[in-house]
Amino acid sequence: MAEKIGVLISATEVESKIQEMADAISKEYEGKTVHIIGVLKGSVFFMCELAKRLTIPVTMDFMSVSSYGDGTKSSGIVKLVKDLDESIEGREVVLIEDIMDSGRTLSYLVKLLKERKPASFKVITLLDKPDRRVVEIEPDMTGFVIPDRFVVGYGLDCAQKYRNLPYIGVIEE
Ligand code: IMP
Ligand code: MG
């Protein structure tokens, strides 16, 4: 049976929010080159749309992590699957996330990357589900705070599907 996807945040709303976020970043890093790091694969759509709207020089890199669990629940153990290609020492780093949930992935990445001595380090996320937080960590910039619902689209998947939806959706039973 085909799943029905309801719209939680429309494509237009997502795009105008990304424009706002890009404007704020361009202003904050004026005169500098910002090095944006995307966490594969979820953050790719958000990262591209954001990067296209930045008016300052931009460099990009990617990393990939996985969290091990028993299949239904995350164990909270995060493993690095793909490291960065370049050193971040002395760079203005902005880590791009699709969604912040328990906060485990982000707290692992923040610790790992801050040890590499960037000139500055910030985290921005398109979506935040603060009700689900297990680890005490807050992003420096958030697109939308959303309720505790499983969302898809704009990079976010359900069993690898729906990443390509141009809006943030929820699977309806
Ligand atoms: P955290 O370590 O619990 O914060 O997990 C964050 C990761 O879990 C995100 O990068 C997503 O890959 C995934 N995730 C959390 N909530 C959702 C959701 O509602 N839809 C799709 N993926 C999600
Ligand atoms: Mg992710």
Tab-separated table of C-alpha atoms and ligand atoms in Angstrom:
chain	number	residue	atom	x	y	z
A	1	MET	CA	0.000	0.000	0.000
A	2	ALA	CA	1.334	3.432	-0.933
A	3	GLU	CA	1.932	5.727	2.025
A	4	LYS	CA	0.282	9.100	2.044
A	5	ILE	CA	2.495	12.060	2.882
A	6	GLY	CA	1.006	15.152	4.484
A	7	VAL	CA	2.680	18.554	4.228
A	8	LEU	CA	4.066	19.855	7.521
A	9	ILE	CA	6.144	22.710	6.064
A	10	SER	CA	5.605	23.723	2.426
A	11	ALA	CA	8.380	24.127	-0.144
A	12	THR	CA	7.803	27.903	-0.207
A	13	GLU	CA	8.071	28.167	3.577
A	14	VAL	CA	11.266	26.080	3.628
A	15	GLU	CA	12.847	28.146	0.866
A	16	SER	CA	12.059	31.497	2.432
A	17	LYS	CA	13.434	30.283	5.761
A	18	ILE	CA	16.647	29.117	4.063
A	19	GLN	CA	16.968	32.540	2.428
A	20	GLU	CA	16.653	34.176	5.873
A	21	MET	CA	19.302	31.843	7.309
A	22	ALA	CA	21.642	32.478	4.361
A	23	ASP	CA	21.260	36.250	4.762
A	24	ALA	CA	22.133	35.997	8.460
A	25	ILE	CA	25.216	33.854	7.746
A	26	SER	CA	26.428	36.102	4.900
A	27	LYS	CA	26.172	39.062	7.270
A	28	GLU	CA	27.852	37.330	10.200
A	29	TYR	CA	30.812	36.060	8.136
A	30	GLU	CA	31.232	39.140	5.945
A	31	GLY	CA	34.831	39.476	4.693
A	32	LYS	CA	35.559	35.820	5.494
A	33	THR	CA	35.355	32.476	3.740
A	34	VAL	CA	32.947	30.097	5.377
A	35	HIS	CA	33.704	26.364	5.298
A	36	ILE	CA	30.438	24.453	5.368
A	37	ILE	CA	30.373	20.800	6.348
A	38	GLY	CA	27.406	18.627	5.475
A	39	VAL	CA	26.494	15.450	7.299
A	40	LEU	CA	25.555	12.860	4.657
A	41	LYS	CA	23.036	12.191	3.407
A	42	GLY	CA	20.230	14.082	5.090
A	43	SER	CA	21.735	17.554	5.090
A	44	VAL	CA	22.615	17.655	1.366
A	45	PHE	CA	19.420	19.298	0.097
A	46	PHE	CA	19.454	21.958	2.807
A	47	MET	CA	23.181	22.551	2.335
A	48	CYS	CA	22.880	23.120	-1.434
A	49	GLU	CA	19.931	25.482	-1.119
A	50	LEU	CA	21.720	27.404	1.631
A	51	ALA	CA	25.045	27.564	-0.233
A	52	LYS	CA	23.362	28.915	-3.391
A	53	ARG	CA	22.045	31.837	-1.379
A	54	LEU	CA	25.274	32.794	0.453
A	55	THR	CA	26.925	35.967	-0.843
A	56	ILE	CA	30.320	35.302	0.803
A	57	PRO	CA	33.027	32.886	-0.436
A	58	VAL	CA	32.171	29.295	0.438
A	59	THR	CA	34.120	26.026	0.574
A	60	MET	CA	32.447	22.687	1.230
A	61	ASP	CA	33.222	19.287	2.682
A	62	PHE	CA	31.199	16.270	3.798
A	63	MET	CA	31.277	13.634	6.464
A	64	SER	CA	29.172	10.613	7.236
A	65	VAL	CA	28.283	8.958	10.533
A	66	SER	CA	26.141	6.046	11.585
A	67	SER	CA	24.594	5.185	14.900
A	68	TYR	CA	24.443	1.571	15.922
A	69	GLY	CA	21.449	0.095	17.630
A	70	ASP	CA	19.296	-3.011	17.800
A	71	GLY	CA	17.462	-2.041	14.637
A	72	THR	CA	14.557	-0.228	16.226
A	73	LYS	CA	16.346	1.962	18.724
A	74	SER	CA	19.566	3.918	18.477
A	75	SER	CA	22.166	2.717	20.970
A	76	GLY	CA	23.596	6.192	21.130
A	77	ILE	CA	26.939	4.937	19.847
A	78	VAL	CA	27.954	7.053	16.880
A	79	LYS	CA	30.598	5.820	14.437
A	80	LEU	CA	32.482	7.867	11.868
A	81	VAL	CA	31.908	6.363	8.422
A	82	LYS	CA	33.472	9.035	6.235
A	83	ASP	CA	35.840	11.698	7.528
A	84	LEU	CA	36.455	15.111	6.008
A	85	ASP	CA	38.756	15.417	2.971
A	86	GLU	CA	40.438	18.576	4.231
A	87	SER	CA	41.844	19.969	7.479
A	88	ILE	CA	39.623	22.499	9.256
A	89	GLU	CA	42.388	24.057	11.347
A	90	GLY	CA	42.082	27.840	11.342
A	91	ARG	CA	38.895	27.841	9.247
A	92	GLU	CA	35.465	29.366	9.857
A	93	VAL	CA	33.485	26.149	10.115
A	94	VAL	CA	29.718	25.810	9.943
A	95	LEU	CA	28.317	22.321	10.403
A	96	ILE	CA	25.051	21.762	8.532
A	97	GLU	CA	22.466	19.304	9.892
A	98	ASP	CA	19.072	18.307	8.572
A	99	ILE	CA	17.495	17.617	11.941
A	100	MET	CA	18.427	17.511	15.594
A	101	ASP	CA	16.698	14.797	17.527
A	102	SER	CA	18.349	13.185	20.571
A	103	GLY	CA	21.406	15.357	19.963
A	104	ARG	CA	23.764	12.359	20.069
A	105	THR	CA	25.057	12.677	16.497
A	106	LEU	CA	25.695	16.352	16.876
A	107	SER	CA	27.389	16.114	20.261
A	108	TYR	CA	29.740	13.463	18.825
A	109	LEU	CA	30.550	15.618	15.784
A	110	VAL	CA	30.996	18.830	17.751
A	111	LYS	CA	33.514	17.171	20.081
A	112	LEU	CA	35.407	15.577	17.186
A	113	LEU	CA	35.601	18.731	15.066
A	114	LYS	CA	36.357	21.248	17.826
A	115	GLU	CA	39.479	19.228	18.700
A	116	ARG	CA	40.777	20.033	15.206
A	117	LYS	CA	41.175	23.718	16.100
A	118	PRO	CA	38.915	25.599	13.676
A	119	ALA	CA	39.066	29.425	13.958
A	120	SER	CA	35.352	29.328	14.741
A	121	PHE	CA	32.723	26.610	14.879
A	122	LYS	CA	28.941	26.852	14.566
A	123	VAL	CA	26.146	24.383	14.051
A	124	ILE	CA	23.040	25.093	12.052
A	125	THR	CA	20.092	22.789	11.592
A	126	LEU	CA	17.042	23.044	9.368
A	127	LEU	CA	14.803	21.282	11.883
A	128	ASP	CA	14.887	20.780	15.635
A	129	LYS	CA	12.797	18.414	17.773
A	130	PRO	CA	13.802	19.676	21.257
A	131	ASP	CA	11.292	17.377	23.019
A	132	ARG	CA	13.431	14.410	22.006
A	133	ARG	CA	16.739	15.680	23.374
A	134	VAL	CA	18.816	13.219	25.410
A	135	VAL	CA	22.147	15.045	25.286
A	136	GLU	CA	22.360	18.668	26.377
A	137	ILE	CA	23.249	20.487	23.158
A	138	GLU	CA	21.725	23.390	21.233
A	139	PRO	CA	22.316	24.467	17.626
A	140	ASP	CA	23.558	28.016	16.955
A	141	MET	CA	20.836	28.528	14.355
A	142	THR	CA	17.599	26.629	13.674
A	143	GLY	CA	15.196	26.841	10.742
A	144	PHE	CA	12.079	25.358	12.316
A	145	VAL	CA	11.322	23.923	15.737
A	146	ILE	CA	8.922	21.041	15.135
A	147	PRO	CA	6.859	18.724	17.362
A	148	ASP	CA	7.940	15.148	18.081
A	149	ARG	CA	6.809	13.611	14.789
A	150	PHE	CA	8.773	11.588	12.246
A	151	VAL	CA	9.292	13.801	9.220
A	152	VAL	CA	10.505	13.133	5.671
A	153	GLY	CA	11.525	15.190	2.668
A	154	TYR	CA	14.126	17.845	1.979
A	155	GLY	CA	16.848	15.244	2.537
A	156	LEU	CA	15.145	13.356	5.364
A	157	ASP	CA	14.284	9.738	4.728
A	158	CYS	CA	12.170	6.885	5.943
A	159	ALA	CA	14.074	3.682	5.057
A	160	GLN	CA	15.978	5.745	2.438
A	161	LYS	CA	12.800	6.935	0.691
A	162	TYR	CA	11.320	10.431	0.333
A	163	ARG	CA	14.586	12.389	0.558
A	164	ASN	CA	13.706	14.073	-2.742
A	165	LEU	CA	10.397	15.604	-1.608
A	166	PRO	CA	10.636	19.399	-1.989
A	167	TYR	CA	8.752	19.980	1.310
A	168	ILE	CA	8.828	18.646	4.877
A	169	GLY	CA	6.196	15.947	5.160
A	170	VAL	CA	4.765	13.500	7.651
A	171	ILE	CA	3.740	9.941	6.824
A	172	GLU	CA	0.021	9.555	7.409
A	173	GLU	CA	-1.321	6.137	8.445
B	1	IMP	P1	20.173	12.344	16.805
B	1	IMP	O1	21.558	11.824	16.950
B	1	IMP	O2	19.190	11.545	17.614
B	1	IMP	O3	20.011	13.825	17.057
B	1	IMP	O4	19.766	11.968	15.340
B	1	IMP	C1	19.754	12.794	14.301
B	1	IMP	C2	19.598	11.962	13.051
B	1	IMP	O5	18.483	11.058	13.146
B	1	IMP	C3	19.280	12.891	11.918
B	1	IMP	O6	20.448	13.365	11.308
B	1	IMP	C4	18.423	12.018	11.035
B	1	IMP	O7	19.232	11.278	10.158
B	1	IMP	C5	17.703	11.083	11.972
B	1	IMP	N1	16.333	11.564	12.293
B	1	IMP	C6	15.900	12.063	13.466
B	1	IMP	N2	14.605	12.409	13.410
B	1	IMP	C7	14.206	12.134	12.147
B	1	IMP	C8	12.944	12.313	11.456
B	1	IMP	O8	11.921	12.778	11.968
B	1	IMP	N3	12.939	11.917	10.145
B	1	IMP	C9	14.032	11.390	9.513
B	1	IMP	N4	15.218	11.226	10.123
B	1	IMP	C10	15.309	11.597	11.425
B	2	MG	MG	21.238	12.932	9.428
